[in-house]
mmCIF file of C-alpha atoms in Angstrom:
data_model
loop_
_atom_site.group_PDB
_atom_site.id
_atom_site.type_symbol
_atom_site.label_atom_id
_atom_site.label_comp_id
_atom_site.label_asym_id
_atom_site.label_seq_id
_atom_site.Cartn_x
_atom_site.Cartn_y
_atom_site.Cartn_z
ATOM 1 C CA UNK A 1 88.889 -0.494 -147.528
ATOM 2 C CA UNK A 2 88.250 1.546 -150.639
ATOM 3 C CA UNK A 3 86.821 -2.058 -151.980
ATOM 4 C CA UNK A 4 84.141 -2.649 -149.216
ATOM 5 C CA UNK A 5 82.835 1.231 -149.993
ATOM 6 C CA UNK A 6 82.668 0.613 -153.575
ATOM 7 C CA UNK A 7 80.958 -2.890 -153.432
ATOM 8 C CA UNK A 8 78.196 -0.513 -150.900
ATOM 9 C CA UNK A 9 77.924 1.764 -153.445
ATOM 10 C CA UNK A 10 77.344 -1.344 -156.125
ATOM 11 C CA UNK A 11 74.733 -2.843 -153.833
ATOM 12 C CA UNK A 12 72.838 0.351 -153.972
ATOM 13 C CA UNK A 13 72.923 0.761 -157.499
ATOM 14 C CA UNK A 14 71.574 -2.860 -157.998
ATOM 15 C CA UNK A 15 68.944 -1.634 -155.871
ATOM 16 C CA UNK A 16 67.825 1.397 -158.151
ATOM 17 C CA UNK A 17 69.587 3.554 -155.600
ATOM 18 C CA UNK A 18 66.955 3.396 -152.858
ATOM 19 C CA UNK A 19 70.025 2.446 -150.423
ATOM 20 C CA UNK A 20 71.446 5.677 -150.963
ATOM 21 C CA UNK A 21 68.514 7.490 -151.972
ATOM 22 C CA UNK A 22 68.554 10.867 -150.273
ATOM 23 C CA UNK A 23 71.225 10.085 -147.668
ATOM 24 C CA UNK A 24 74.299 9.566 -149.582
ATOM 25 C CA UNK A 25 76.250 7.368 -148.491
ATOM 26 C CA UNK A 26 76.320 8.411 -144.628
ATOM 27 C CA UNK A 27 73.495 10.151 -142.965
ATOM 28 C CA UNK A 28 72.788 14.161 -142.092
ATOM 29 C CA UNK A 29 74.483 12.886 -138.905
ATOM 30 C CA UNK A 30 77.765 13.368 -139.822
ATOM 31 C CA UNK A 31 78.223 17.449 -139.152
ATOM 32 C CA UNK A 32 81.901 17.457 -140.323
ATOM 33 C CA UNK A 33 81.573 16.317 -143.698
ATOM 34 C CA UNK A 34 81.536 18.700 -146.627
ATOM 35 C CA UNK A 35 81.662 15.866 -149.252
ATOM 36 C CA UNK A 36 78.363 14.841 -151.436
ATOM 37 C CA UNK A 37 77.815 11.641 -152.930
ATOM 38 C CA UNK A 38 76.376 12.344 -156.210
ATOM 39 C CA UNK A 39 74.712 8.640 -157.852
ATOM 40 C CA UNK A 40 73.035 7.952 -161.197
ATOM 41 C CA UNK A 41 75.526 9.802 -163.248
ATOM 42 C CA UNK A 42 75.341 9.251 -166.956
ATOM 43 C CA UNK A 43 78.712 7.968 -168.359
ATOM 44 C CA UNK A 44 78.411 11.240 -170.140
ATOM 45 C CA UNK A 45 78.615 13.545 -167.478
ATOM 46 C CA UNK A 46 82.129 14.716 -167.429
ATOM 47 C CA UNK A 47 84.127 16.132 -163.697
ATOM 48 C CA UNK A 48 84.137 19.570 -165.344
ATOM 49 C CA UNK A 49 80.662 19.702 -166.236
ATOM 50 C CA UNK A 50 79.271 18.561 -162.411
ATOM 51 C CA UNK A 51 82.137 20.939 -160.954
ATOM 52 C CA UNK A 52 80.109 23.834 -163.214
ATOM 53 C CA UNK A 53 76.790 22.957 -161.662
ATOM 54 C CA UNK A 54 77.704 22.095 -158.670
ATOM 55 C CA UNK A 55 80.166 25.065 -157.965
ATOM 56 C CA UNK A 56 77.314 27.283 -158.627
ATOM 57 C CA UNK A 57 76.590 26.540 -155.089
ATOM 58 C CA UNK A 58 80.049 27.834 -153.591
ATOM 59 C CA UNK A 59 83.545 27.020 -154.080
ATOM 60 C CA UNK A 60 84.478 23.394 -154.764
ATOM 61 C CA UNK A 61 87.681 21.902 -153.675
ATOM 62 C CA UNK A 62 87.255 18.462 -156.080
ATOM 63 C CA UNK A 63 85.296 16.333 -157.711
ATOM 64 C CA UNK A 64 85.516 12.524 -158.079
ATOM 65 C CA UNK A 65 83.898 10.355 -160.962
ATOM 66 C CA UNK A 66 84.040 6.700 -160.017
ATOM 67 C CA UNK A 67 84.310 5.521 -163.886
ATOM 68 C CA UNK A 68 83.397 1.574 -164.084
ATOM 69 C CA UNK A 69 86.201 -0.947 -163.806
ATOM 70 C CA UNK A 70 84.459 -3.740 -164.900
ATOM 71 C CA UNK A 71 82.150 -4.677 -167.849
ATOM 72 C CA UNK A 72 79.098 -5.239 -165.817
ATOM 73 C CA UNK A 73 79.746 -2.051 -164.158
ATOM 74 C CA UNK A 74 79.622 -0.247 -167.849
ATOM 75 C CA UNK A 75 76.320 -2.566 -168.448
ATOM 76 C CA UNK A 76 74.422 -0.774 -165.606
ATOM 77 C CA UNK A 77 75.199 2.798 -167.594
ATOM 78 C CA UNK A 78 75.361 4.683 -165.012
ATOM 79 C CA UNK A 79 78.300 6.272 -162.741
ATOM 80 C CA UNK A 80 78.451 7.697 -159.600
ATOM 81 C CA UNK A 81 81.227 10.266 -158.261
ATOM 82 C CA UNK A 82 81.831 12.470 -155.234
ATOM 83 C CA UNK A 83 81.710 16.582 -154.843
ATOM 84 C CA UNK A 84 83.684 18.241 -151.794
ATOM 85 C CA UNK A 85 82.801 21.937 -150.892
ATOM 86 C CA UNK A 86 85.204 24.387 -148.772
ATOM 87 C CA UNK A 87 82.139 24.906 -146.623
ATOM 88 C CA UNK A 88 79.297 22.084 -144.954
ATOM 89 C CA UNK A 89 76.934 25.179 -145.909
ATOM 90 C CA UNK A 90 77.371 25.261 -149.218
ATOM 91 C CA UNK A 91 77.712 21.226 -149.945
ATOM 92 C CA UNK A 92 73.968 21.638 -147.926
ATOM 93 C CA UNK A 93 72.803 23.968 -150.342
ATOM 94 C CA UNK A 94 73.948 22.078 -152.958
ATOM 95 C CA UNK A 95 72.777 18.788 -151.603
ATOM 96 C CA UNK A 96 69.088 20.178 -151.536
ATOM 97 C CA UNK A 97 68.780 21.797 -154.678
ATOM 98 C CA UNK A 98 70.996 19.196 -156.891
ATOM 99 C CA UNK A 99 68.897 15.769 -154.845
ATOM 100 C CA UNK A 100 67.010 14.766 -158.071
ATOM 101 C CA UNK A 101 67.780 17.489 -160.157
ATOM 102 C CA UNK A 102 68.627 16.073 -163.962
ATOM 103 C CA UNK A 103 71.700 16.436 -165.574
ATOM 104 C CA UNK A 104 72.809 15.051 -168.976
ATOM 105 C CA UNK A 105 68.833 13.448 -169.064
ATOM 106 C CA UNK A 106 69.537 11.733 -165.444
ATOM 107 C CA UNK A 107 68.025 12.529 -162.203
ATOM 108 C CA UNK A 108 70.652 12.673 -159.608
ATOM 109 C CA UNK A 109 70.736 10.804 -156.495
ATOM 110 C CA UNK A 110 72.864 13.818 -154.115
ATOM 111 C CA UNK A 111 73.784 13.071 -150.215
ATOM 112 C CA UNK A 112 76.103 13.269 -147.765
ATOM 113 C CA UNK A 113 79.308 11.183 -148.763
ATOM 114 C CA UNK A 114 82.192 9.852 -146.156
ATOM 115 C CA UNK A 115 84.662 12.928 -144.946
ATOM 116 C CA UNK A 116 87.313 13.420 -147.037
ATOM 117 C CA UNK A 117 90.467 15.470 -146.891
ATOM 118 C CA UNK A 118 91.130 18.429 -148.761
ATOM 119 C CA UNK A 119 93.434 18.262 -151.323
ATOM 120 C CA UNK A 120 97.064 19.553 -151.567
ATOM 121 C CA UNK A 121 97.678 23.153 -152.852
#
């Protein structure tokens, strides 16, 4: 399963990201979710450093870099990871102010990522 999501996030990256573009990877529709997609990372772009700018939006409970597992992957320079809030009101914040914001001299692609669960204590 993981497989199928990752080859849809591929295809939207071979796009330019229009696929995900604003959305994430699942519409606004989804009310439960508190997880953000975050696309066109630069390899560069550590999990600490997005946890810093994206925590300045409330208190995040992970974050997720999806680091390339094959060499065409590392040929398209750019990675894309996953941010998960405590609260859907503070990943929306976040969403909004972080969609094409640039970090690391990349403008990020931010929206609303698949559910995930919170991790263990």
């Amino acid at each position: 399963q993981i497989d199928s999501f990752l080859e849809e996030l591929k295809r939207g990256q071979e796009d330019g990201g229009t696929a995900t573009r604003g959305s994430g990877s699942f519409p606004d529709g989804d009310e439960v979710t508190s997880n953000l997609y975050v696309g066109n990372l630069n390899p560069i772009t550590s999990e600490s450093a997005l946890s810093r700018v994206f925590s300045a939006h409330g208190p995040v409970t992970s974050v997720k870099i999806m680091w390339p597992r094959s060499d065409e992957e590392r040929r398209r320079g750019r990675n894309c990871g996953f941010v998960s809030f405590k609260r859907r009101g503070d990943a929306a914040a976040a969403k909004d102010a972080l969609d094409g914001a640039r970090i690391d001299d990349r403008r990020l692609q931010v929206g609303w990522g698949k559910a995930a669960p919170a991790p263990a204590p």
